[in-house]
Every structure is written in structure tokens, then in C-alpha cells.
């Protein structure tokens, strides 16, 4: 694609529609999902299904929020996909009793991508800020994500704290600790109700879930 220097004011961010299925999958496929080649083709299908969910918000698609960035000609140049994290519905990783609270207060970025010709112009930052604002307004307390080591600085500049584990104290007093080999976890507080403390040497989120 021709590489124009775009004025950020020319970029429009809009919520994705069911017709954006291919566009969204194509854009989010720019993320290295660290999957085996044979698992790749269907890996983003759940995103397509989620796009058909109702969008009577605060989020664009029930528990998911999908945004597309378009250039001045209406061509999609970036996307962000957020929703609940897989570990929230895994009984081996988080207590079942906490599931609803987790899903209603904590969101995760499943993918953030900008087409190469439009990178380094602030489009990813804009998409992330839009998504964070929406989740904050919807009462979410923390945004989380997993990222490749090479992006630690990138997310750090956007206000994210990165560590090997995602660590959080639950209202039950338990310590939730999520580890995914090969990834770093990052989080950003969206609400003054939540805070960061150090537990067992790890930056740990407290106060993210209501008692
Ligand atoms: C990572 C990615 C989304 C960044 O998109 P972008 O629109 O270029 O990002 P921005 O222009 O908003 O960048 C914001 C800042 O991060 C810096 N930055 C961008 N990409 C970076 C990278 N790969 N490593 C380190 N810093 C980076 C920019 O220079 C900019 O710095 P500044 O605020 O000091 O000017 C884009 O490179 C991409 O799509 N990569 C492939 C998919 C991917 O890896 N996604 C992230 C994992 S979910």
C-alpha cells in the first residue's frame, strides 16, 4: 500500500459491524498469535461470531468491543479487538464464583494492529485510548493484555505495567496468578478503585472487583 503521512485528524475510529468480519480478521491476523500453522485458519472465527452479537452497548458487541480505524477515504487501516480473557472461564485458572465479576470489571485486548504503511503515526495509541475510555465509562476497572517481549516499551509508554504473570488479589483474599509461557502480561488501571501493590515480588492489582 502507498505510504502516506496521515494527519491523525484524518483517521476515523468506528465500531465494527458484522460486515467487517473479513476486515477485522485480516487486520488482527497481523498480530503474531504464536499459534501453530495448522491452528491459524480458524483461530479468529470466534471473533466473526462475536461480531454478529447485538450492539446495544456500552460495548460494541455485548462483552466484546471491536473498533476499526479508517483513513480519510474510508479504507480500514487498523483495528482493536477487546473482550473477556480465556482464563476467566477456565476453572483451573480462576475461581468459578468470581467469573461474573471478572467478566464485568476486567477486559483484555485480544488484538491491536495497524497496517504497515500507517504505523508510527499514533493510530494504535488512538485505538487503545478509545477502547480504554469505553471500558472505563462502562465501569471496568482494569484493561489487560498479553504481548510479545518486544512490545514491553510500546505498552509501557501507553501506561501499561508488564510482568511475566498477571497477578491480582480477589475479594476472597486469594491471589490470582496467570502465566502464559512465551508471553508477557500487561495491565492498566481504569478506575481509582483499583491500585497496584507488590505481592511476592510481583506488581499486583488490588481493588479491581467489588466485594
Ligand atoms: C504494534 C502496533 C500495533 C503499533 O501500531 P502503531 O500505530 O505504529 O503505534 P503508534 O503509532 O500508536 O505507536 C505509539 C508509540 O509506540 C512506538 N512503537 C510503535 N510500534 C512499536 C514497536 N513495535 N516497538 C516499540 N515501539 C513501538 C511508536 O514509535 C510510538 O512512540 P511515540 O508515542 O513515542 O511516538 C503495530 O506495529 C502493529 O500492528 N504490529 C503488528 C501487530 C502487533 O504486534 N500488535 C500488538 C500485539 S497485540
Short mmCIF file of C-alpha atoms and ligand atoms in Angstrom, two decimals:
data_model
loop_
_atom_site.label_atom_id
_atom_site.label_comp_id
_atom_site.label_asym_id
_atom_site.label_seq_id
_atom_site.Cartn_x
_atom_site.Cartn_y
_atom_site.Cartn_z
CA UNK A 1 0.00 0.00 0.00
CA UNK A 2 1.18 3.55 -0.72
CA UNK A 3 2.60 5.03 2.48
CA UNK A 4 1.11 8.45 3.10
CA UNK A 5 1.92 10.50 6.17
CA UNK A 6 -1.51 10.78 7.64
CA UNK A 7 -2.75 13.58 9.79
CA UNK A 8 -4.31 11.80 12.78
CA UNK A 9 -7.34 14.05 12.37
CA UNK A 10 -8.00 12.23 9.07
CA UNK A 11 -8.33 8.95 10.94
CA UNK A 12 -11.84 7.97 11.94
CA UNK A 13 -12.44 5.34 14.60
CA UNK A 14 -15.74 3.48 14.39
CA UNK A 15 -17.24 0.34 15.87
CA UNK A 16 -17.10 -2.75 13.65
CA UNK A 17 -20.22 -4.21 12.07
CA UNK A 18 -20.98 -7.85 11.10
CA UNK A 19 -19.93 -6.90 7.54
CA UNK A 20 -16.42 -6.17 8.85
CA UNK A 21 -15.73 -9.85 9.63
CA UNK A 22 -13.08 -10.33 6.90
CA UNK A 23 -11.54 -6.90 7.52
CA UNK A 24 -11.25 -7.49 11.25
CA UNK A 25 -9.79 -10.97 10.84
CA UNK A 26 -7.34 -9.72 8.20
CA UNK A 27 -6.15 -6.86 10.43
CA UNK A 28 -5.92 -8.86 13.65
CA UNK A 29 -4.02 -11.57 11.73
CA UNK A 30 -1.15 -9.07 11.60
CA UNK A 31 -0.59 -9.92 15.27
CA UNK A 32 1.79 -12.81 15.85
CA UNK A 33 -0.63 -15.01 17.80
CA UNK A 34 2.11 -17.59 18.45
CA UNK A 35 -0.09 -20.38 17.13
CA UNK A 36 0.84 -23.48 15.14
CA UNK A 37 0.27 -23.01 11.40
CA UNK A 38 -2.49 -25.65 11.39
CA UNK A 39 -4.37 -23.81 14.15
CA UNK A 40 -4.22 -20.42 12.48
CA UNK A 41 -7.05 -20.56 9.89
CA UNK A 42 -9.88 -21.00 12.41
CA UNK A 43 -8.27 -19.17 15.32
CA UNK A 44 -10.11 -15.92 14.73
CA UNK A 45 -13.50 -17.43 13.87
CA UNK A 46 -14.90 -16.68 17.37
CA UNK A 47 -14.30 -13.01 16.53
CA UNK A 48 -16.51 -13.34 13.45
CA UNK A 49 -19.28 -14.95 15.51
CA UNK A 50 -18.97 -12.29 18.21
CA UNK A 51 -19.44 -9.59 15.55
CA UNK A 52 -22.98 -10.86 14.95
CA UNK A 53 -23.92 -10.20 18.59
CA UNK A 54 -26.25 -7.33 19.37
CA UNK A 55 -24.62 -3.95 19.79
CA UNK A 56 -26.90 -2.11 22.15
CA UNK A 57 -23.80 -1.35 24.22
CA UNK A 58 -22.00 0.25 26.27
CA UNK A 59 -19.65 -2.12 24.41
CA UNK A 60 -19.99 -2.62 20.68
CA UNK A 61 -20.85 -6.35 20.86
CA UNK A 62 -22.11 -7.46 24.29
CA UNK A 63 -18.92 -8.34 26.23
CA UNK A 64 -16.70 -7.55 23.25
CA UNK A 65 -15.65 -4.27 21.78
CA UNK A 66 -14.37 -4.10 18.21
CA UNK A 67 -13.09 -0.88 16.68
CA UNK A 68 -11.80 -0.12 13.20
CA UNK A 69 -9.65 2.87 12.24
CA UNK A 70 -10.26 4.20 8.73
CA UNK A 71 -8.21 6.66 6.70
CA UNK A 72 -9.74 9.73 5.04
CA UNK A 73 -11.00 7.58 2.15
CA UNK A 74 -12.78 5.14 4.43
CA UNK A 75 -10.15 2.41 3.98
CA UNK A 76 -9.60 0.31 7.15
CA UNK A 77 -6.02 0.77 8.39
CA UNK A 78 -6.16 -0.55 11.94
CA UNK A 79 -8.28 -2.46 14.41
CA UNK A 80 -8.59 -3.40 18.05
CA UNK A 81 -10.48 -6.36 19.48
CA UNK A 82 -11.24 -6.47 23.20
CA UNK A 83 -13.33 -8.78 25.34
CA UNK A 84 -13.08 -11.17 28.26
CA UNK A 85 -9.95 -13.23 28.65
CA UNK A 86 -9.97 -17.00 28.13
CA UNK A 87 -8.51 -17.61 31.58
CA UNK A 88 -11.66 -16.10 33.16
CA UNK A 89 -13.73 -19.08 32.07
CA UNK A 90 -11.06 -21.68 32.89
CA UNK A 91 -11.89 -23.21 36.26
CA UNK A 92 -8.27 -24.28 36.71
CA UNK A 93 -7.09 -20.70 36.46
CA UNK A 94 -9.75 -18.61 38.17
CA UNK A 95 -12.46 -19.46 40.73
CA UNK A 96 -15.86 -20.10 39.09
CA UNK A 97 -17.53 -17.94 41.75
CA UNK A 98 -15.53 -14.94 40.52
CA UNK A 99 -16.32 -15.38 36.82
CA UNK A 100 -19.12 -12.89 36.54
CA UNK A 101 -17.26 -10.18 38.45
CA UNK A 102 -14.14 -10.74 36.37
CA UNK A 103 -16.03 -10.54 33.08
CA UNK A 104 -17.87 -7.39 34.19
CA UNK A 105 -14.85 -5.50 35.53
CA UNK A 106 -11.79 -6.64 33.63
CA UNK A 107 -11.29 -6.64 29.90
CA UNK A 108 -8.47 -7.79 27.70
CA UNK A 109 -7.12 -6.68 24.35
CA UNK A 110 -7.16 -9.74 22.10
CA UNK A 111 -5.51 -7.92 19.25
CA UNK A 112 -4.34 -4.49 18.19
CA UNK A 113 -2.93 -3.98 14.71
CA UNK A 114 -2.19 -1.28 12.20
CA UNK A 115 -1.30 -1.96 8.55
CA UNK A 116 2.45 -1.43 7.97
CA UNK A 117 2.11 1.68 5.78
CA UNK A 118 0.24 3.51 8.54
CA UNK A 119 2.42 2.60 11.54
CA UNK A 120 4.21 5.04 13.87
CA UNK A 121 1.59 7.74 13.39
CA UNK A 122 -0.30 7.16 16.63
CA UNK A 123 -3.14 5.03 15.24
CA UNK A 124 -2.62 2.12 17.67
CA UNK A 125 -2.44 4.56 20.57
CA UNK A 126 -5.68 6.20 19.39
CA UNK A 127 -7.49 2.87 19.07
CA UNK A 128 -6.33 1.75 22.50
CA UNK A 129 -7.39 5.06 24.11
CA UNK A 130 -10.84 4.84 22.50
CA UNK A 131 -11.26 1.29 23.82
CA UNK A 132 -10.00 2.19 27.31
CA UNK A 133 -12.39 5.16 27.51
CA UNK A 134 -15.34 2.97 26.57
CA UNK A 135 -14.50 0.29 29.13
CA UNK A 136 -13.84 2.91 31.81
CA UNK A 137 -17.23 4.52 31.13
CA UNK A 138 -18.84 1.06 31.29
CA UNK A 139 -17.49 0.55 34.84
CA UNK A 140 -14.49 -1.62 34.04
CA UNK A 141 -11.57 -1.21 36.43
CA UNK A 142 -8.66 -2.78 34.56
CA UNK A 143 -7.57 -3.35 30.97
CA UNK A 144 -5.23 -6.31 30.47
CA UNK A 145 -3.41 -7.85 27.53
CA UNK A 146 -0.72 -10.33 26.62
CA UNK A 147 2.16 -9.22 24.49
CA UNK A 148 5.40 -10.25 22.94
CA UNK A 149 8.51 -9.18 24.90
CA UNK A 150 9.49 -6.80 22.11
CA UNK A 151 6.42 -4.64 22.86
CA UNK A 152 7.15 -4.01 26.55
CA UNK A 153 8.33 -0.44 25.86
CA UNK A 154 5.46 0.24 23.47
CA UNK A 155 2.84 -0.70 26.07
CA UNK A 156 4.85 0.91 28.90
CA UNK A 157 4.61 4.25 27.14
CA UNK A 158 0.86 3.76 26.91
CA UNK A 159 0.60 3.35 30.68
CA UNK A 160 0.76 -0.45 30.96
CA UNK A 161 2.67 -2.38 33.62
CA UNK A 162 4.18 -5.57 32.19
CA UNK A 163 5.29 -8.69 34.02
CA UNK A 164 5.61 -12.40 33.31
CA UNK A 165 2.47 -13.04 35.34
CA UNK A 166 -0.85 -11.26 35.67
CA UNK A 167 -1.32 -11.06 39.42
CA UNK A 168 -4.46 -9.91 41.22
CA UNK A 169 -5.92 -10.15 44.72
CA UNK A 170 -9.55 -11.31 44.76
CA UNK A 171 -12.25 -10.20 47.22
CA UNK A 172 -11.92 -13.70 48.77
CA UNK A 173 -8.32 -12.85 49.69
CA UNK A 174 -6.95 -15.35 47.16
CA UNK A 175 -4.16 -14.39 44.82
CA UNK A 176 -4.96 -14.95 41.15
CA UNK A 177 -1.81 -15.50 39.15
CA UNK A 178 -1.89 -16.11 35.40
CA UNK A 179 1.17 -17.28 33.49
CA UNK A 180 1.33 -17.95 29.74
CA UNK A 181 4.65 -19.27 28.52
CA UNK A 182 6.29 -17.09 25.89
CA UNK A 183 4.11 -14.07 26.67
CA UNK A 184 4.21 -11.11 28.97
CA UNK A 185 1.06 -9.90 30.68
CA UNK A 186 0.33 -6.20 30.97
CA UNK A 187 -2.37 -4.22 32.69
CA UNK A 188 -3.56 -0.65 33.09
CA UNK A 189 -5.87 0.60 35.82
CA UNK A 190 -9.02 2.30 34.54
CA UNK A 191 -10.53 3.22 37.91
CA UNK A 192 -9.24 4.86 41.11
CA UNK A 193 -10.93 1.97 42.96
CA UNK A 194 -8.12 -0.30 41.75
CA UNK A 195 -4.47 0.02 42.80
CA UNK A 196 -1.13 -1.67 42.27
CA UNK A 197 0.74 -3.27 45.17
CA UNK A 198 3.66 -5.66 45.28
CA UNK A 199 2.88 -9.22 46.35
CA UNK A 200 5.54 -11.93 46.26
CA UNK A 201 7.71 -9.55 44.26
CA UNK A 202 5.07 -9.10 41.53
CA UNK A 203 3.11 -5.97 40.61
CA UNK A 204 -0.35 -6.99 41.77
CA UNK A 205 -3.76 -5.48 41.12
CA UNK A 206 -5.97 -4.90 44.15
CA UNK A 207 -9.48 -3.49 44.44
CA UNK A 208 -10.41 -4.34 40.85
CA UNK A 209 -13.50 -6.36 41.77
CA UNK A 210 -16.36 -5.24 44.02
CA UNK A 211 -16.75 -7.19 47.31
C1 LIG B 1 2.33 -2.62 17.49
C2 LIG B 1 1.48 -1.81 16.50
C3 LIG B 1 0.01 -2.09 16.75
C4 LIG B 1 1.77 -0.32 16.75
O1 LIG B 1 0.94 0.45 15.87
P1 LIG B 1 1.25 1.98 15.56
O2 LIG B 1 0.04 2.61 15.03
O3 LIG B 1 2.50 2.04 14.76
O4 LIG B 1 1.55 2.52 17.02
P2 LIG B 1 1.59 4.06 17.42
O5 LIG B 1 1.99 4.89 16.23
O6 LIG B 1 0.35 4.42 18.14
O7 LIG B 1 2.78 3.96 18.43
C5 LIG B 1 2.81 4.56 19.66
C6 LIG B 1 4.25 4.59 20.11
O8 LIG B 1 4.88 3.29 20.14
C7 LIG B 1 6.03 3.23 19.29
N1 LIG B 1 6.04 1.92 18.66
C8 LIG B 1 5.23 1.52 17.67
N2 LIG B 1 5.49 0.23 17.35
C9 LIG B 1 6.48 -0.17 18.18
C10 LIG B 1 7.20 -1.40 18.33
N3 LIG B 1 6.92 -2.46 17.57
N4 LIG B 1 8.14 -1.46 19.29
C11 LIG B 1 8.42 -0.39 20.07
N5 LIG B 1 7.78 0.80 19.97
C12 LIG B 1 6.83 0.90 19.02
C13 LIG B 1 5.83 4.38 18.32
O9 LIG B 1 7.07 4.86 17.84
C14 LIG B 1 5.10 5.41 19.18
O10 LIG B 1 6.02 6.07 20.02
P3 LIG B 1 5.76 7.58 20.48
O11 LIG B 1 4.47 7.59 21.27
O12 LIG B 1 6.95 7.91 21.32
O13 LIG B 1 5.66 8.36 19.22
C15 LIG B 1 1.85 -2.11 15.02
O14 LIG B 1 3.26 -2.07 14.90
C16 LIG B 1 1.35 -3.49 14.55
O15 LIG B 1 0.24 -3.60 14.03
N6 LIG B 1 2.16 -4.56 14.75
C17 LIG B 1 1.76 -5.91 14.36
C18 LIG B 1 0.68 -6.42 15.27
C19 LIG B 1 1.11 -6.43 16.74
O16 LIG B 1 2.21 -6.85 17.07
N7 LIG B 1 0.21 -5.92 17.62
C20 LIG B 1 0.48 -5.81 19.04
C21 LIG B 1 0.20 -7.04 19.77
S1 LIG B 1 -1.49 -7.27 20.18
#
